[in-house]
PDB file of C-alpha atoms in Angstrom:
ATOM      1  CA  MET A  11       0.000   0.000   0.000  1.00 46.00           C
ATOM      2  CA  LEU A  12       2.775   2.430   0.899  1.00 51.00           C
ATOM      3  CA  LEU A  13       4.551   2.111  -2.407  1.00 48.00           C
ATOM      4  CA  LEU A  14       1.334   2.127  -4.378  1.00 43.00           C
ATOM      5  CA  SER A  15       0.498   5.443  -2.729  1.00 50.00           C
ATOM      6  CA  LEU A  16       3.990   6.788  -3.381  1.00 52.00           C
ATOM      7  CA  ALA A  17       3.719   5.708  -6.980  1.00 46.00           C
ATOM      8  CA  ALA A  18       0.680   7.968  -7.249  1.00 44.00           C
ATOM      9  CA  CYS A  19       3.134  10.871  -7.059  1.00 47.00           C
ATOM     10  CA  ALA A  20       4.409   9.886 -10.482  1.00 41.00           C
ATOM     11  CA  GLY A  21       1.727  11.881 -12.214  1.00 40.00           C
ATOM     12  CA  PRO A  22      -1.515  11.118 -13.986  1.00 39.00           C
ATOM     13  CA  GLN A  23      -2.487   7.470 -14.164  1.00 43.00           C
ATOM     14  CA  GLY A  24      -2.299   5.833 -17.525  1.00 41.00           C
ATOM     15  CA  LYS A  25       0.376   8.130 -18.920  1.00 43.00           C
ATOM     16  CA  ARG A  26       3.682   6.556 -19.796  1.00 45.00           C
ATOM     17  CA  GLU A  27       5.519   9.856 -20.077  1.00 58.00           C
ATOM     18  CA  ILE A  28       6.630  11.096 -16.680  1.00 62.00           C
ATOM     19  CA  PRO A  29       7.234  14.869 -16.652  1.00 63.00           C
ATOM     20  CA  ARG A  30      10.561  16.239 -15.463  1.00 69.00           C
ATOM     21  CA  SER A  31      11.329  19.706 -14.222  1.00 71.00           C
ATOM     22  CA  GLY A  32      15.093  19.155 -14.176  1.00 69.00           C
ATOM     23  CA  ASP A  33      15.212  21.250 -10.988  1.00 73.00           C
ATOM     24  CA  VAL A  34      16.020  19.216  -7.875  1.00 72.00           C
ATOM     25  CA  SER A  35      14.491  21.878  -5.612  1.00 74.00           C
ATOM     26  CA  ARG A  36      11.177  21.761  -7.494  1.00 76.00           C
ATOM     27  CA  PRO A  37      10.668  18.242  -8.808  1.00 74.00           C
ATOM     28  CA  THR A  38       7.346  17.504 -10.484  1.00 72.00           C
ATOM     29  CA  ASN A  39       7.161  14.043  -8.827  1.00 72.00           C
ATOM     30  CA  LEU A  40       9.348  11.495  -7.015  1.00 74.00           C
ATOM     31  CA  TYR A  41      10.605  10.101 -10.338  1.00 74.00           C
ATOM     32  CA  ASP A  42      11.859  13.575 -11.258  1.00 79.00           C
ATOM     33  CA  LEU A  43      13.388  13.999  -7.797  1.00 81.00           C
ATOM     34  CA  MET A  44      15.318  10.709  -7.910  1.00 81.00           C
ATOM     35  CA  LEU A  45      16.666  11.328 -11.405  1.00 81.00           C
ATOM     36  CA  SER A  46      17.607  14.935 -10.627  1.00 84.00           C
ATOM     37  CA  VAL A  47      19.557  13.884  -7.528  1.00 86.00           C
ATOM     38  CA  GLN A  48      21.280  11.090  -9.462  1.00 85.00           C
ATOM     39  CA  GLU A  49      22.381  13.634 -12.048  1.00 84.00           C
ATOM     40  CA  THR A  50      23.576  16.137  -9.396  1.00 84.00           C
ATOM     41  CA  PRO A  51      24.642  14.274  -6.212  1.00 84.00           C
ATOM     42  CA  ALA A  52      25.796  17.501  -4.540  1.00 85.00           C
ATOM     43  CA  TYR A  53      22.121  18.398  -4.062  1.00 83.00           C
ATOM     44  CA  ARG A  54      21.368  15.576  -1.597  1.00 85.00           C
ATOM     45  CA  GLU A  55      20.036  17.902   1.094  1.00 87.00           C
ATOM     46  CA  THR A  56      18.019  19.967  -1.389  1.00 87.00           C
ATOM     47  CA  GLY A  57      16.558  16.755  -2.788  1.00 85.00           C
ATOM     48  CA  ALA A  58      15.624  15.406   0.645  1.00 87.00           C
ATOM     49  CA  LYS A  59      13.902  18.698   1.540  1.00 87.00           C
ATOM     50  CA  ALA A  60      12.019  18.698  -1.768  1.00 84.00           C
ATOM     51  CA  CYS A  61      10.931  15.106  -1.113  1.00 83.00           C
ATOM     52  CA  ILE A  62       9.587  16.044   2.315  1.00 81.00           C
ATOM     53  CA  ARG A  63       7.722  19.061   0.876  1.00 80.00           C
ATOM     54  CA  GLN A  64       6.273  16.939  -1.916  1.00 73.00           C
ATOM     55  CA  ALA A  65       5.200  14.169   0.450  1.00 70.00           C
ATOM     56  CA  LYS A  66       3.542  16.645   2.830  1.00 72.00           C
ATOM     57  CA  ALA A  67       1.759  18.407  -0.021  1.00 70.00           C
ATOM     58  CA  GLY A  68       0.221  15.155  -1.184  1.00 63.00           C
ATOM     59  CA  ASN A  69      -0.325  13.714   2.302  1.00 62.00           C
ATOM     60  CA  VAL A  70       1.224  10.516   0.949  1.00 61.00           C
ATOM     61  CA  LEU A  71       3.468   9.767   3.912  1.00 63.00           C
ATOM     62  CA  LYS A  72       1.099  10.852   6.668  1.00 71.00           C
ATOM     63  CA  GLU A  73      -1.005   7.688   6.630  1.00 75.00           C
ATOM     64  CA  PHE A  74       2.060   5.465   6.420  1.00 76.00           C
ATOM     65  CA  LEU A  75       4.368   7.139   8.944  1.00 78.00           C
ATOM     66  CA  PRO A  76       4.030   4.298  11.474  1.00 84.00           C
ATOM     67  CA  VAL A  77       4.949   1.730   8.800  1.00 85.00           C
ATOM     68  CA  ILE A  78       7.849   3.826   7.517  1.00 84.00           C
ATOM     69  CA  ALA A  79       9.071   4.426  11.071  1.00 87.00           C
ATOM     70  CA  ALA A  80       9.036   0.700  11.810  1.00 91.00           C
ATOM     71  CA  MET A  81      10.582  -0.277   8.469  1.00 90.00           C
ATOM     72  CA  LEU A  82      13.440   2.224   8.744  1.00 91.00           C
ATOM     73  CA  ASP A  83      13.762   1.974  12.546  1.00 91.00           C
ATOM     74  CA  ALA A  84      13.117   5.692  12.992  1.00 91.00           C
ATOM     75  CA  PRO A  85      11.162   7.644  15.590  1.00 91.00           C
ATOM     76  CA  PRO A  86       7.645   8.348  14.222  1.00 85.00           C
ATOM     77  CA  GLU A  87       8.254  12.098  14.195  1.00 85.00           C
ATOM     78  CA  LYS A  88      11.316  11.596  11.961  1.00 87.00           C
ATOM     79  CA  ALA A  89       9.897   8.882   9.684  1.00 86.00           C
ATOM     80  CA  GLY A  90       9.205  11.155   6.700  1.00 85.00           C
ATOM     81  CA  LYS A  91      12.632  12.763   6.883  1.00 87.00           C
ATOM     82  CA  THR A  92      14.311   9.358   7.282  1.00 90.00           C
ATOM     83  CA  PHE A  93      12.393   7.983   4.295  1.00 89.00           C
ATOM     84  CA  CYS A  94      13.322  10.949   2.094  1.00 89.00           C
ATOM     85  CA  ARG A  95      17.003  10.832   3.077  1.00 91.00           C
ATOM     86  CA  ALA A  96      17.109   7.079   2.322  1.00 92.00           C
ATOM     87  CA  LEU A  97      15.361   7.657  -1.007  1.00 88.00           C
ATOM     88  CA  VAL A  98      17.868  10.334  -2.000  1.00 90.00           C
ATOM     89  CA  GLU A  99      20.833   8.257  -0.777  1.00 92.00           C
ATOM     90  CA  ALA A 100      19.665   5.244  -2.783  1.00 91.00           C
ATOM     91  CA  ALA A 101      19.239   7.404  -5.881  1.00 88.00           C
ATOM     92  CA  VAL A 102      22.673   9.044  -5.511  1.00 89.00           C
ATOM     93  CA  ALA A 103      24.348   5.683  -4.842  1.00 90.00           C
ATOM     94  CA  GLY A 104      22.907   4.358  -8.082  1.00 87.00           C
ATOM     95  CA  ASP A 105      20.814   1.725  -6.336  1.00 88.00           C
ATOM     96  CA  PHE A 106      18.105   2.614  -8.881  1.00 79.00           C
ATOM     97  CA  SER A 107      18.689   3.086 -12.578  1.00 76.00           C
ATOM     98  CA  GLU A 108      16.417   5.350 -14.589  1.00 75.00           C
ATOM     99  CA  ALA A 109      14.782   2.181 -15.929  1.00 79.00           C
ATOM    100  CA  ASP A 110      14.228   0.922 -12.342  1.00 78.00           C
ATOM    101  CA  ILE A 111      12.662   4.209 -11.299  1.00 74.00           C
ATOM    102  CA  ARG A 112      10.394   4.271 -14.357  1.00 75.00           C
ATOM    103  CA  ALA A 113       9.471   0.614 -13.784  1.00 77.00           C
ATOM    104  CA  MET A 114       8.481   1.354 -10.214  1.00 72.00           C
ATOM    105  CA  TYR A 115       5.873   3.837 -11.378  1.00 66.00           C
ATOM    106  CA  LEU A 116       4.676   1.692 -14.247  1.00 70.00           C
ATOM    107  CA  ALA A 117       4.481  -1.255 -11.819  1.00 65.00           C
ATOM    108  CA  ARG A 118       1.557   0.479 -10.157  1.00 63.00           C
ATOM    109  CA  GLN A 119      -0.444  -0.027 -13.319  1.00 67.00           C
ATOM    110  CA  GLN A 120       0.913  -3.522 -13.952  1.00 69.00           C
ATOM    111  CA  ARG A 121       0.918  -4.777 -10.317  1.00 68.00           C
ATOM    112  CA  ASP A 122       4.602  -5.730 -10.437  1.00 70.00           C
ATOM    113  CA  PHE A 123       5.410  -6.281  -6.760  1.00 76.00           C
ATOM    114  CA  ARG A 124       8.948  -7.509  -7.514  1.00 79.00           C
ATOM    115  CA  THR A 125       9.845  -3.991  -8.595  1.00 78.00           C
ATOM    116  CA  PHE A 126       8.444  -2.638  -5.326  1.00 78.00           C
ATOM    117  CA  GLY A 127      10.397  -5.282  -3.416  1.00 82.00           C
ATOM    118  CA  ARG A 128      13.656  -4.154  -5.050  1.00 84.00           C
ATOM    119  CA  PHE A 129      12.745  -0.555  -4.228  1.00 84.00           C
ATOM    120  CA  LEU A 130      12.121  -1.418  -0.564  1.00 86.00           C
ATOM    121  CA  ARG A 131      15.406  -3.334  -0.303  1.00 90.00           C
ATOM    122  CA  ALA A 132      17.277  -0.390  -1.827  1.00 91.00           C
ATOM    123  CA  LEU A 133      15.660   1.965   0.718  1.00 90.00           C
ATOM    124  CA  LEU A 134      16.620  -0.316   3.599  1.00 93.00           C
ATOM    125  CA  VAL A 135      20.213  -0.630   2.387  1.00 95.00           C
ATOM    126  CA  ALA A 136      20.470   3.144   1.879  1.00 94.00           C
ATOM    127  CA  ASN A 137      19.082   3.775   5.364  1.00 94.00           C
ATOM    128  CA  GLU A 138      21.636   1.364   6.864  1.00 94.00           C
ATOM    129  CA  ARG A 139      24.424   3.055   4.883  1.00 94.00           C
ATOM    130  CA  LEU A 140      23.355   6.470   6.206  1.00 92.00           C
ATOM    131  CA  GLY A 141      23.274   5.087   9.758  1.00 91.00           C
ATOM    132  CA  ALA A 142      26.772   3.665   9.372  1.00 91.00           C
ATOM    133  CA  GLN A 143      28.060   6.979   7.989  1.00 88.00           C
ATOM    134  CA  GLN A 144      26.511   8.847  10.910  1.00 86.00           C
ATOM    135  CA  ALA A 145      27.968   6.372  13.420  1.00 86.00           C
ATOM    136  CA  ALA A 146      31.425   6.731  11.849  1.00 87.00           C
ATOM    137  CA  ALA A 147      31.199  10.511  12.088  1.00 86.00           C
ATOM    138  CA  THR A 148      30.096  10.480  15.755  1.00 78.00           C
ATOM    139  CA  PRO A 149      32.958  10.274  18.273  1.00 74.00           C
ATOM    140  CA  SER A 150      32.814   7.191  20.434  1.00 61.00           C
ATOM    141  CA  LEU A 151      32.486   7.577  24.206  1.00 59.00           C
ATOM    142  CA  THR A 152      34.515   4.434  24.772  1.00 57.00           C
ATOM    143  CA  GLY A 153      37.209   5.182  22.219  1.00 54.00           C
ATOM    144  CA  SER A 154      40.627   6.529  22.988  1.00 51.00           C
ATOM    145  CA  ALA A 155      39.295   9.471  24.998  1.00 50.00           C
ATOM    146  CA  GLY A 156      41.323   8.575  28.022  1.00 46.00           C
ATOM    147  CA  LEU A 157      38.665   6.492  29.760  1.00 44.00           C
ATOM    148  CA  ARG A 158      40.064   3.751  31.991  1.00 44.00           C
ATOM    149  CA  ASN A 159      38.430   0.788  33.700  1.00 44.00           C
TER     150      ASN A 159
END
């Protein structure tokens, strides 16, 4: 249900052409956002913020925040932000090709749940990668800070 709802952001049903703005700060849909961030990885933060704005505008994430929070092991109040950061990270890392992204939206019409499964796995991997990067950047309390037993 979550991904079917997210796929609704792709644009009008039945159309095979997915519009692109080419502007990562003002994507026309999630497809546009993911491709724009892939093309310009330096705009990760801008892309994540645009994703959050887009999701809030369409109320897509609101209904699914508890599911997203559980899936990505995030506090409920940070579920949307965590989802968007994982989405952008997966796009930048190349976990989705343009064909994969297009297939995800077309899968809504064709009921291709394998495509959604690959999308979910990519989100989970990206979220884990972001967590590992954050952990590596955070100083350890038990490291070589002079603590003794």
